Amino acid sequence: MSSVTTRLACKPGDYKSDLKPIWCPGCGDYHVLMSFTRAFAKLGLPPEQITVVSGIGCSSRIPAYTSCYGFHGVHGRSLALAAGLKVTRPDLTVVVASGDGDGYSIGGNHFLHACRRNIDMTYVVMDNRIYGMTKGQPSPTTEPEFDTALTPGGTGVAPFHPLVVALASGANFIARCFSGQPNETADVLVEAIKHPGFSFVEILSPCVTFRPDEQDWKEQVRPAPVAATNDQGKAARRLMTDDGFNLGILYRGNRAPFQPAIGVSSIDLSELEKDFEL
Amino acid sequence: MTASPSISIAIIGSGGSGALTTVNFLLEVASSAGWHGLFTRTLGPQIRGGEAAGLLRLAVHPVDCPPDQFDLIIGIDWLNAHRFGAEIKAGPKTLVISDPRGGEPPPMVTQSGAHVVEIPMKEMAKSISGGRPNMIALGIASRLLGFTVEQMLAPIAKQLSGKGAAAIEASRAGIKAGFAAAAGIKLDVKLAAPSPSDARRWLLSGNEATALGAIRGGVRFAAAYPITPATEILEWLSPSLAKVGGILLQAEDELAAINMIIGSSYGGTPALTATSGPGLSLMIEAIGLATASEIPIVVVDVMRGGPSTGIPTKSEQTDLNIAIYGLHGDAPHLVLAPQSVADCLFTTQWATYLAEALQTPAIVLSDQFMGQARAAIERPADVAFIGARAVATDMSSAYKRYALAPGGVSAMAIPGTPGGQYTADGLTHSEFGIPTSSAADHLAQLDKRRDKLERFNYGDHWASIEGSGELALITWGSLTGAAREAVGRAAADGVDVRVIAPRLLAPVQPERLAAALDGVKRILVVEQTHSGQFHRYLRAHYDLPAPVRAFHRPGPLPITAGEIHRAIMDWR
């Protein structure tokens, strides 16, 4: 997070726009929006100092539902767009919102390189293990036997493990939240935004329409039994062996964020011509 | 022997022979002495080894195209020279210097009637401690072109300054030996003396000129994914942007590169990426995003042979279609094309200015020929095109990012500005930027984005127009130089031809072209494509008031002035 002047008496409502979300009634993403606005209020950031960047999908509609600056770009490329924004505007707080299809499938390569690059931003993936906006196709986190019209009888392909991928790729902060716990999620988002470098927060966010079974998640989630570690080896073992329902901050690294110097030098443009003069 | 306004030299050798370095020295010396020059390289796909040829044209006037045939060819060796035989044309007046131990000259040389003189460059180099055959070749070329040994040594001493006195001495001895060996050998042409000029002189590639133009136009962020033949733009920008307070970021792929520059520009920092055909294909979706969300960006496409991987190291003009029509939906944007190494600077600077002024993507279609050619030119004049977008500052009433303003350009709020918050969106949106599928909003915003491009006054820079003949030659891009030269030859034959080369390819300028074509009786369209993309583009968008013939062929061989001259003379 960049240094900002804290404003007094910021309310979550200050960070909400007047737009009515297109989400289905009961969608987990409503709670994620609530967590966003609560986190921003806790941080006391002026809304104009925050930019929420997203791609395509149900979760990616979130920028316009905030009162912050936003960019709703093309499918899968939000992290790249956010990287270009943040390195040239390090004064802004950049939050990237995505889903399991947008972030892990079409945007998978950018996920690896955003973790590796470790630019100071927060990446929130609302994982509902389904493509909702296109009406129910399997994503990289869908269970292999989950039956869909596109994959009758299931994909037969094991889901991948985004938190392990993030750790292996160099993410500096890794957490898992559940949308049904907006206060806890807001607290984690506050920590994620404050933590220097690339922070990755997976939010389990049930799809009530195509994955009604995910209503059971509220019974399955639990606080992670151990505190966050800064040891990548320990974090790797823990993430590889968990069942996907341990919540909280699971890894806090101490890599220095990547921020090339900007605006430091400013020579006269005619100096550049010396490269070509005979 | 007659004095010629231009002379062409090719030096061929296997990789590591120093053939290209030798040609570069010749160019530096000649341009210091006041000549203009153009240096192109031809080489296989190998990174090291293989065969390389440096092709140099020196002249008393600006040089923007390859020669029809070479006056002097020096073969340090001929191992794989047949590979580029077709590009290095010889004739009965050509002098060929050949090392008897460097293999047989290829048929294109032996069957041309060229005069072949053998000089054992390798053996001579062996007799010098630290000697290299390319320095012998440089000595030979120096004498034949009328330069002195001392003239040649100046740039060599500069380049070898880190390698010690022995290396410089070895070069001097090599050049002297070559110079002596060329005694008594006659070259059929002599380069005319350059006209005196006080102009400052530059030596640079089209790709470097492109990069400088971008910075002059205001670009302070670049995202980079390496691709032949565009990488030099990014490699020059990396340290240069840092010097002016900017940043270059290496992207993981072209999809990231294009989105990074959109992010930068959204944040208020003018931004560019450079690529070639395969990369442009990957970037197209996001260029549509920049069109819809009205984010200014500059995308330079240094065109190479296509489709697919094609011929990465050779030129074509075959990305015209994708640049103009590649975006899905109705997505008006700017497409511009520089016409020479020097014009790469102007056109990229102008493109940056236009992109910022019109809040839209600008695709700049350069090509491998001018992008990777090194030219000796007079310093281009400074121009006042510096990007400045309309920025929203007055937030006293509810801010409409996409307000239907007169002229179509609406003020853009930069993140950090209180009260300007909006969400930039690729979804069809209202004036406030709110997603909508309303027919009225869709039409209003389509009109807005069309009108801002079509109502803008682009001025005379839209094209270069020369001459007033009844035959109009319409061409574009790097072929403009060859077309001008062909028209000069036609004039010497008593045929007046006017040349029209649009620099602004989109939006189209039908009224301006109609004025330029006033009174023409015949039209000749010249381009480097297999399918006639430019011809079809002209047919689709312009009223061509006279019978049209099209001369087009694909790469990899550059189209010469001689070919265009024949096309002109065939249609009188």
Short mmCIF file of C-alpha atoms in Angstrom, two decimals, chain A residues 25-162:
data_model
loop_
_atom_site.label_atom_id
_atom_site.label_comp_id
_atom_site.label_asym_id
_atom_site.label_seq_id
_atom_site.Cartn_x
_atom_site.Cartn_y
_atom_site.Cartn_z
CA PRO A 25 -29.68 -13.03 -5.48
CA GLY A 26 -27.57 -14.85 -2.90
CA CYS A 27 -24.34 -14.69 -4.92
CA GLY A 28 -21.22 -14.75 -2.76
CA ASP A 29 -19.83 -11.77 -4.65
CA TYR A 30 -22.24 -9.40 -2.84
CA HIS A 31 -20.38 -10.21 0.35
CA VAL A 32 -17.05 -9.74 -1.37
CA LEU A 33 -18.15 -6.24 -2.40
CA MET A 34 -19.11 -5.64 1.22
CA SER A 35 -15.65 -6.80 2.30
CA PHE A 36 -14.02 -4.47 -0.21
CA THR A 37 -15.86 -1.40 1.05
CA ARG A 38 -15.26 -2.33 4.69
CA ALA A 39 -11.57 -2.84 4.05
CA PHE A 40 -11.24 0.46 2.19
CA ALA A 41 -13.03 2.25 5.06
CA LYS A 42 -10.75 0.65 7.63
CA LEU A 43 -7.74 1.77 5.63
CA GLY A 44 -9.22 5.26 5.37
CA LEU A 45 -8.12 5.57 1.76
CA PRO A 46 -9.71 8.32 -0.33
CA PRO A 47 -11.74 6.51 -3.05
CA GLU A 48 -9.97 8.43 -5.82
CA GLN A 49 -6.66 6.96 -4.65
CA ILE A 50 -7.86 3.40 -5.23
CA THR A 51 -8.19 1.74 -8.62
CA VAL A 52 -9.99 -1.57 -8.95
CA VAL A 53 -9.00 -3.45 -12.10
CA SER A 54 -10.76 -6.54 -13.46
CA GLY A 55 -11.22 -8.78 -16.47
CA ILE A 56 -14.38 -10.58 -17.57
CA GLY A 57 -16.82 -12.70 -15.60
CA CYS A 58 -19.33 -12.25 -12.78
CA SER A 59 -16.66 -11.25 -10.26
CA SER A 60 -15.06 -8.83 -12.71
CA ARG A 61 -18.13 -6.60 -12.58
CA ILE A 62 -17.05 -5.39 -9.15
CA PRO A 63 -15.10 -2.19 -10.08
CA ALA A 64 -18.19 -0.24 -11.16
CA TYR A 65 -19.95 -1.20 -7.92
CA THR A 66 -17.33 0.72 -5.96
CA SER A 67 -16.92 4.50 -5.90
CA CYS A 68 -13.22 4.11 -6.75
CA TYR A 69 -11.55 4.46 -10.12
CA GLY A 70 -12.03 1.24 -12.07
CA PHE A 71 -11.05 -0.61 -15.19
CA HIS A 72 -13.16 -3.45 -16.53
CA GLY A 73 -10.89 -4.78 -19.25
CA VAL A 74 -10.71 -7.85 -21.46
CA HIS A 75 -10.88 -11.46 -20.32
CA GLY A 76 -7.88 -12.65 -18.34
CA ARG A 77 -5.58 -9.64 -18.65
CA SER A 78 -6.38 -7.60 -15.54
CA LEU A 79 -3.03 -8.28 -13.86
CA ALA A 80 -1.09 -6.99 -16.87
CA LEU A 81 -3.19 -3.86 -17.11
CA ALA A 82 -2.77 -3.30 -13.38
CA ALA A 83 1.02 -3.76 -13.65
CA GLY A 84 1.25 -0.98 -16.25
CA LEU A 85 -0.87 1.25 -14.05
CA LYS A 86 0.94 0.60 -10.77
CA VAL A 87 4.54 0.97 -12.01
CA THR A 88 3.72 4.33 -13.55
CA ARG A 89 1.48 5.43 -10.68
CA PRO A 90 3.03 3.98 -7.53
CA ASP A 91 1.02 6.52 -5.51
CA LEU A 92 -2.22 4.65 -6.24
CA THR A 93 -3.56 1.65 -4.33
CA VAL A 94 -4.28 -1.02 -6.92
CA VAL A 95 -6.65 -3.90 -6.26
CA VAL A 96 -7.27 -6.49 -8.97
CA ALA A 97 -10.46 -8.55 -8.96
CA SER A 98 -10.88 -11.79 -10.85
CA GLY A 99 -12.56 -15.17 -10.86
CA ASP A 100 -11.39 -18.74 -11.30
CA GLY A 101 -11.97 -18.74 -15.05
CA ASP A 102 -10.62 -15.25 -15.73
CA GLY A 103 -7.69 -15.58 -13.35
CA TYR A 104 -6.64 -19.21 -13.52
CA SER A 105 -7.57 -20.29 -17.03
CA ILE A 106 -7.35 -17.55 -19.66
CA GLY A 107 -5.24 -15.39 -17.36
CA GLY A 108 -3.06 -18.18 -15.98
CA ASN A 109 0.20 -17.00 -17.50
CA HIS A 110 -0.23 -13.48 -16.14
CA PHE A 111 -0.92 -14.97 -12.69
CA LEU A 112 2.50 -16.68 -12.70
CA HIS A 113 4.31 -13.56 -13.81
CA ALA A 114 2.45 -11.19 -11.51
CA CYS A 115 3.50 -13.36 -8.56
CA ARG A 116 7.07 -13.44 -9.86
CA ARG A 117 7.17 -9.70 -10.59
CA ASN A 118 5.91 -8.87 -7.09
CA ILE A 119 4.57 -5.40 -7.86
CA ASP A 120 2.80 -3.86 -4.86
CA MET A 121 -0.83 -4.72 -5.54
CA THR A 122 -3.56 -6.98 -4.17
CA TYR A 123 -5.06 -9.73 -6.30
CA VAL A 124 -8.47 -11.02 -5.22
CA VAL A 125 -9.83 -14.10 -6.94
CA MET A 126 -13.46 -14.95 -6.24
CA ASP A 127 -13.40 -18.71 -6.71
CA ASN A 128 -16.73 -20.42 -7.29
CA ARG A 129 -15.30 -23.30 -9.31
CA ILE A 130 -17.52 -22.59 -12.31
CA TYR A 131 -17.93 -20.22 -15.25
CA GLY A 132 -21.09 -18.44 -14.13
CA MET A 133 -21.57 -15.75 -16.73
CA THR A 134 -21.55 -18.29 -19.58
CA LYS A 135 -23.92 -20.50 -17.60
CA GLY A 136 -22.03 -23.29 -15.98
CA GLN A 137 -18.87 -24.63 -17.60
CA PRO A 138 -16.00 -26.14 -15.60
CA SER A 139 -13.04 -23.96 -14.59
CA PRO A 140 -9.51 -24.99 -13.55
CA THR A 141 -10.76 -25.42 -9.95
CA THR A 142 -13.87 -27.49 -10.77
CA GLU A 143 -13.93 -31.03 -9.39
CA PRO A 144 -13.21 -33.67 -12.09
CA GLU A 145 -16.57 -35.42 -11.73
CA PHE A 146 -18.72 -32.29 -11.81
CA ASP A 147 -21.27 -32.78 -14.59
CA THR A 148 -21.89 -29.94 -17.07
CA ALA A 149 -23.43 -29.63 -20.52
CA LEU A 150 -19.98 -28.96 -21.95
CA THR A 151 -18.38 -31.88 -20.11
CA PRO A 152 -21.02 -34.57 -19.53
CA GLY A 153 -19.94 -36.74 -16.63
CA GLY A 154 -17.25 -34.27 -15.63
CA THR A 155 -13.92 -33.19 -17.05
CA GLY A 156 -11.98 -36.09 -15.60
CA VAL A 157 -9.21 -33.57 -15.03
CA ALA A 158 -7.93 -32.74 -11.57
CA PRO A 159 -8.26 -29.10 -10.48
CA PHE A 160 -5.10 -27.09 -9.98
CA HIS A 161 -4.11 -25.51 -6.72
CA PRO A 162 -3.91 -21.74 -7.08
#
